Amino acid sequence: MFLSKQININNYNLREPFNQQPTENLLNDILFCFDTNAIPLLTPLGIKIVRNMENTMMDIADNYGMEQIEPPTIIDNNVLEQGQEIGQQFRSKIMYLSGKMEGFHLMMTPEPLFIKVLSDNNLSHSQLPLRYVYSTNFYRNMADPRHFLRGKQFKMFGGFSVDTDRNSLIKSSEMFDSLTQSIFSTFRLPFYKQDNGDKLMAEYFYLSEAGKENVYLPQIDESKKTKALSLAMYYHYTTDKPVKLKYTNSENKKVKPLFLTYGMGTQRTLFSIMDANRDEYGFNLPECLRPFDYVVIPLQQKLKPLANMTYERMKSLGLSVAVDDRTNVSVINRQKCSQFLSCPTNIIVTDNGYKIYNRKLEKVAETENLVQLYTFLSRPQQIIPAALKVSQIKIGLER
């Protein structure tokens, strides 16, 4: 990634002290660009962080034995009748398509679609329980959109289970609960859980003044409501309508299964992660979410070719790296931008080699050529920085 090519990077709010500014302000232009209708355009940097987030969640789900499915975002209107009754207020939020796409709408609620697809399969009791996860875009016709916290288009990480009986349903709910807590723990995200006591419904909140929900959280105060963001929930999805979803039990009879649905707002969760992982330098994200681990910064314009070569060589080694090749920004401000974006290591390209700084901008090493740089990056704990300056390693990879 070349930071000179990032469309909004010069708009980043780098006014210090960062820890006294609202996260909502700091995030403007970094992850998303929004028009007046709160329809997001992910920036390249935003894509990196969001994909890291989604891949991590999918990996954790895979560890729980949950399969991945990818639902479409254009849905036949008739599919809506496969699930729970939909009231007029809910229907008013659906984005219906017209013209040649009349009779379809944009994804708003996935449960009817999953029920329809599963109904078309001859499910057997030996297949159940089924537990799936997915990641996709949702759409809502909203009168008061608010960018990444409340938008007309937003990303969702979700899932569902199909179970034979209550015991299996509770086990599925416990699995989704454990999945959620594992995800939040991995992302260093504090949360509060609210449930109905019977393990068939739970909602997860992050305390934030940016939250629109006012909820009773007994862990905090049983007598008054608390401002929070709702991040995720699961519940037993029931319907009294005669839907076609059935499975064949051990007695070869068609029986209606139980259905649990789960959802986590990707953008809300990402906002909360960014809010929870801040310090005096900007954002300090968990390693699995960082957009890159190293930023290469040429000290002077004439050193850009060497910086670019260093960047390409580091990429070829599988390292997560960016180069801040902007010409209108001082070295110290480029380092501060790296700090702000959570990068733990800066590599300054000089006439005499490389100077390596940690996120606090403390110099941790100096090397004369790429070989020494690679040696340090691969085994920093075994290298004495002072010894690097007298190293005579020269095997064709010098600057």
mmCIF file of N, CA and C in Angstrom, residues 42 47-61 68 134-137 155-157 183 187 266-267 288-289:
data_model
loop_
_atom_site.group_PDB
_atom_site.id
_atom_site.type_symbol
_atom_site.label_atom_id
_atom_site.label_comp_id
_atom_site.label_asym_id
_atom_site.label_seq_id
_atom_site.Cartn_x
_atom_site.Cartn_y
_atom_site.Cartn_z
ATOM 1 N N LEU A 42 -16.084 2.133 1.126
ATOM 2 C CA LEU A 42 -14.927 1.713 1.911
ATOM 3 C C LEU A 42 -13.648 2.215 1.262
ATOM 4 N N ILE A 47 -10.915 -1.152 3.828
ATOM 5 C CA ILE A 47 -11.072 -2.519 3.331
ATOM 6 C C ILE A 47 -10.101 -3.458 4.033
ATOM 7 N N LYS A 48 -8.850 -3.018 4.203
ATOM 8 C CA LYS A 48 -7.862 -3.858 4.880
ATOM 9 C C LYS A 48 -8.320 -4.222 6.290
ATOM 10 N N ILE A 49 -8.770 -3.220 7.040
ATOM 11 C CA ILE A 49 -9.159 -3.467 8.431
ATOM 12 C C ILE A 49 -10.426 -4.308 8.498
ATOM 13 N N VAL A 50 -11.418 -3.988 7.665
ATOM 14 C CA VAL A 50 -12.677 -4.735 7.680
ATOM 15 C C VAL A 50 -12.451 -6.186 7.259
ATOM 16 N N ARG A 51 -11.624 -6.407 6.238
ATOM 17 C CA ARG A 51 -11.346 -7.783 5.813
ATOM 18 C C ARG A 51 -10.584 -8.546 6.880
ATOM 19 N N ASN A 52 -9.639 -7.877 7.534
ATOM 20 C CA ASN A 52 -8.946 -8.531 8.644
ATOM 21 C C ASN A 52 -9.938 -8.937 9.724
ATOM 22 N N MET A 53 -10.879 -8.056 9.986
ATOM 23 C CA MET A 53 -11.900 -8.319 10.998
ATOM 24 C C MET A 53 -12.784 -9.490 10.592
ATOM 25 N N GLU A 54 -13.299 -9.468 9.358
ATOM 26 C CA GLU A 54 -14.189 -10.526 8.884
ATOM 27 C C GLU A 54 -13.456 -11.864 8.805
ATOM 28 N N ASN A 55 -12.218 -11.852 8.318
ATOM 29 C CA ASN A 55 -11.452 -13.102 8.229
ATOM 30 C C ASN A 55 -11.197 -13.691 9.605
ATOM 31 N N THR A 56 -10.910 -12.827 10.572
ATOM 32 C CA THR A 56 -10.693 -13.310 11.938
ATOM 33 C C THR A 56 -11.967 -13.930 12.502
ATOM 34 N N MET A 57 -13.102 -13.281 12.283
ATOM 35 C CA MET A 57 -14.373 -13.815 12.787
ATOM 36 C C MET A 57 -14.695 -15.149 12.128
ATOM 37 N N MET A 58 -14.438 -15.249 10.818
ATOM 38 C CA MET A 58 -14.699 -16.509 10.117
ATOM 39 C C MET A 58 -13.772 -17.611 10.619
ATOM 40 N N ASP A 59 -12.516 -17.264 10.892
ATOM 41 C CA ASP A 59 -11.577 -18.265 11.414
ATOM 42 C C ASP A 59 -12.027 -18.771 12.778
ATOM 43 N N ILE A 60 -12.495 -17.856 13.629
ATOM 44 C CA ILE A 60 -12.979 -18.273 14.948
ATOM 45 C C ILE A 60 -14.209 -19.158 14.805
ATOM 46 N N ALA A 61 -15.122 -18.775 13.897
ATOM 47 C CA ALA A 61 -16.320 -19.600 13.662
ATOM 48 C C ALA A 61 -15.935 -20.980 13.151
ATOM 49 N N GLN A 68 -19.486 -21.924 6.494
ATOM 50 C CA GLN A 68 -19.711 -20.585 5.948
ATOM 51 C C GLN A 68 -20.639 -20.652 4.746
ATOM 52 N N TYR A 134 -22.170 -16.239 8.067
ATOM 53 C CA TYR A 134 -22.057 -15.520 6.794
ATOM 54 C C TYR A 134 -21.631 -14.084 7.065
ATOM 55 N N SER A 135 -21.229 -13.393 6.014
ATOM 56 C CA SER A 135 -20.917 -11.970 6.083
ATOM 57 C C SER A 135 -21.422 -11.337 4.799
ATOM 58 N N THR A 136 -22.267 -10.310 4.932
ATOM 59 C CA THR A 136 -22.861 -9.713 3.738
ATOM 60 C C THR A 136 -23.328 -8.295 4.042
ATOM 61 N N ASN A 137 -23.803 -7.611 2.996
ATOM 62 C CA ASN A 137 -24.358 -6.266 3.143
ATOM 63 C C ASN A 137 -25.860 -6.339 3.399
ATOM 64 N N LYS A 155 -22.671 -3.540 6.806
ATOM 65 C CA LYS A 155 -22.204 -4.924 6.759
ATOM 66 C C LYS A 155 -22.650 -5.663 8.017
ATOM 67 N N MET A 156 -22.911 -6.959 7.837
ATOM 68 C CA MET A 156 -23.381 -7.785 8.949
ATOM 69 C C MET A 156 -22.658 -9.126 8.942
ATOM 70 N N PHE A 157 -22.194 -9.531 10.115
ATOM 71 C CA PHE A 157 -21.686 -10.888 10.324
ATOM 72 C C PHE A 157 -22.784 -11.623 11.075
ATOM 73 N N ILE A 183 -14.770 -13.653 19.904
ATOM 74 C CA ILE A 183 -14.501 -12.563 18.964
ATOM 75 C C ILE A 183 -14.181 -11.279 19.722
ATOM 76 N N PHE A 187 -10.579 -9.165 19.923
ATOM 77 C CA PHE A 187 -10.507 -7.762 19.514
ATOM 78 C C PHE A 187 -10.341 -6.805 20.695
ATOM 79 N N THR A 266 -21.223 -5.459 11.819
ATOM 80 C CA THR A 266 -19.784 -5.330 11.579
ATOM 81 C C THR A 266 -19.310 -3.903 11.803
ATOM 82 N N GLN A 267 -20.020 -2.927 11.264
ATOM 83 C CA GLN A 267 -19.566 -1.544 11.366
ATOM 84 C C GLN A 267 -19.674 -1.010 12.789
ATOM 85 N N CYS A 288 -4.209 -8.772 14.821
ATOM 86 C CA CYS A 288 -4.991 -9.377 13.736
ATOM 87 C C CYS A 288 -5.779 -8.353 12.929
ATOM 88 N N LEU A 289 -5.931 -7.129 13.444
ATOM 89 C CA LEU A 289 -6.722 -6.107 12.756
ATOM 90 C C LEU A 289 -5.868 -5.022 12.109
#
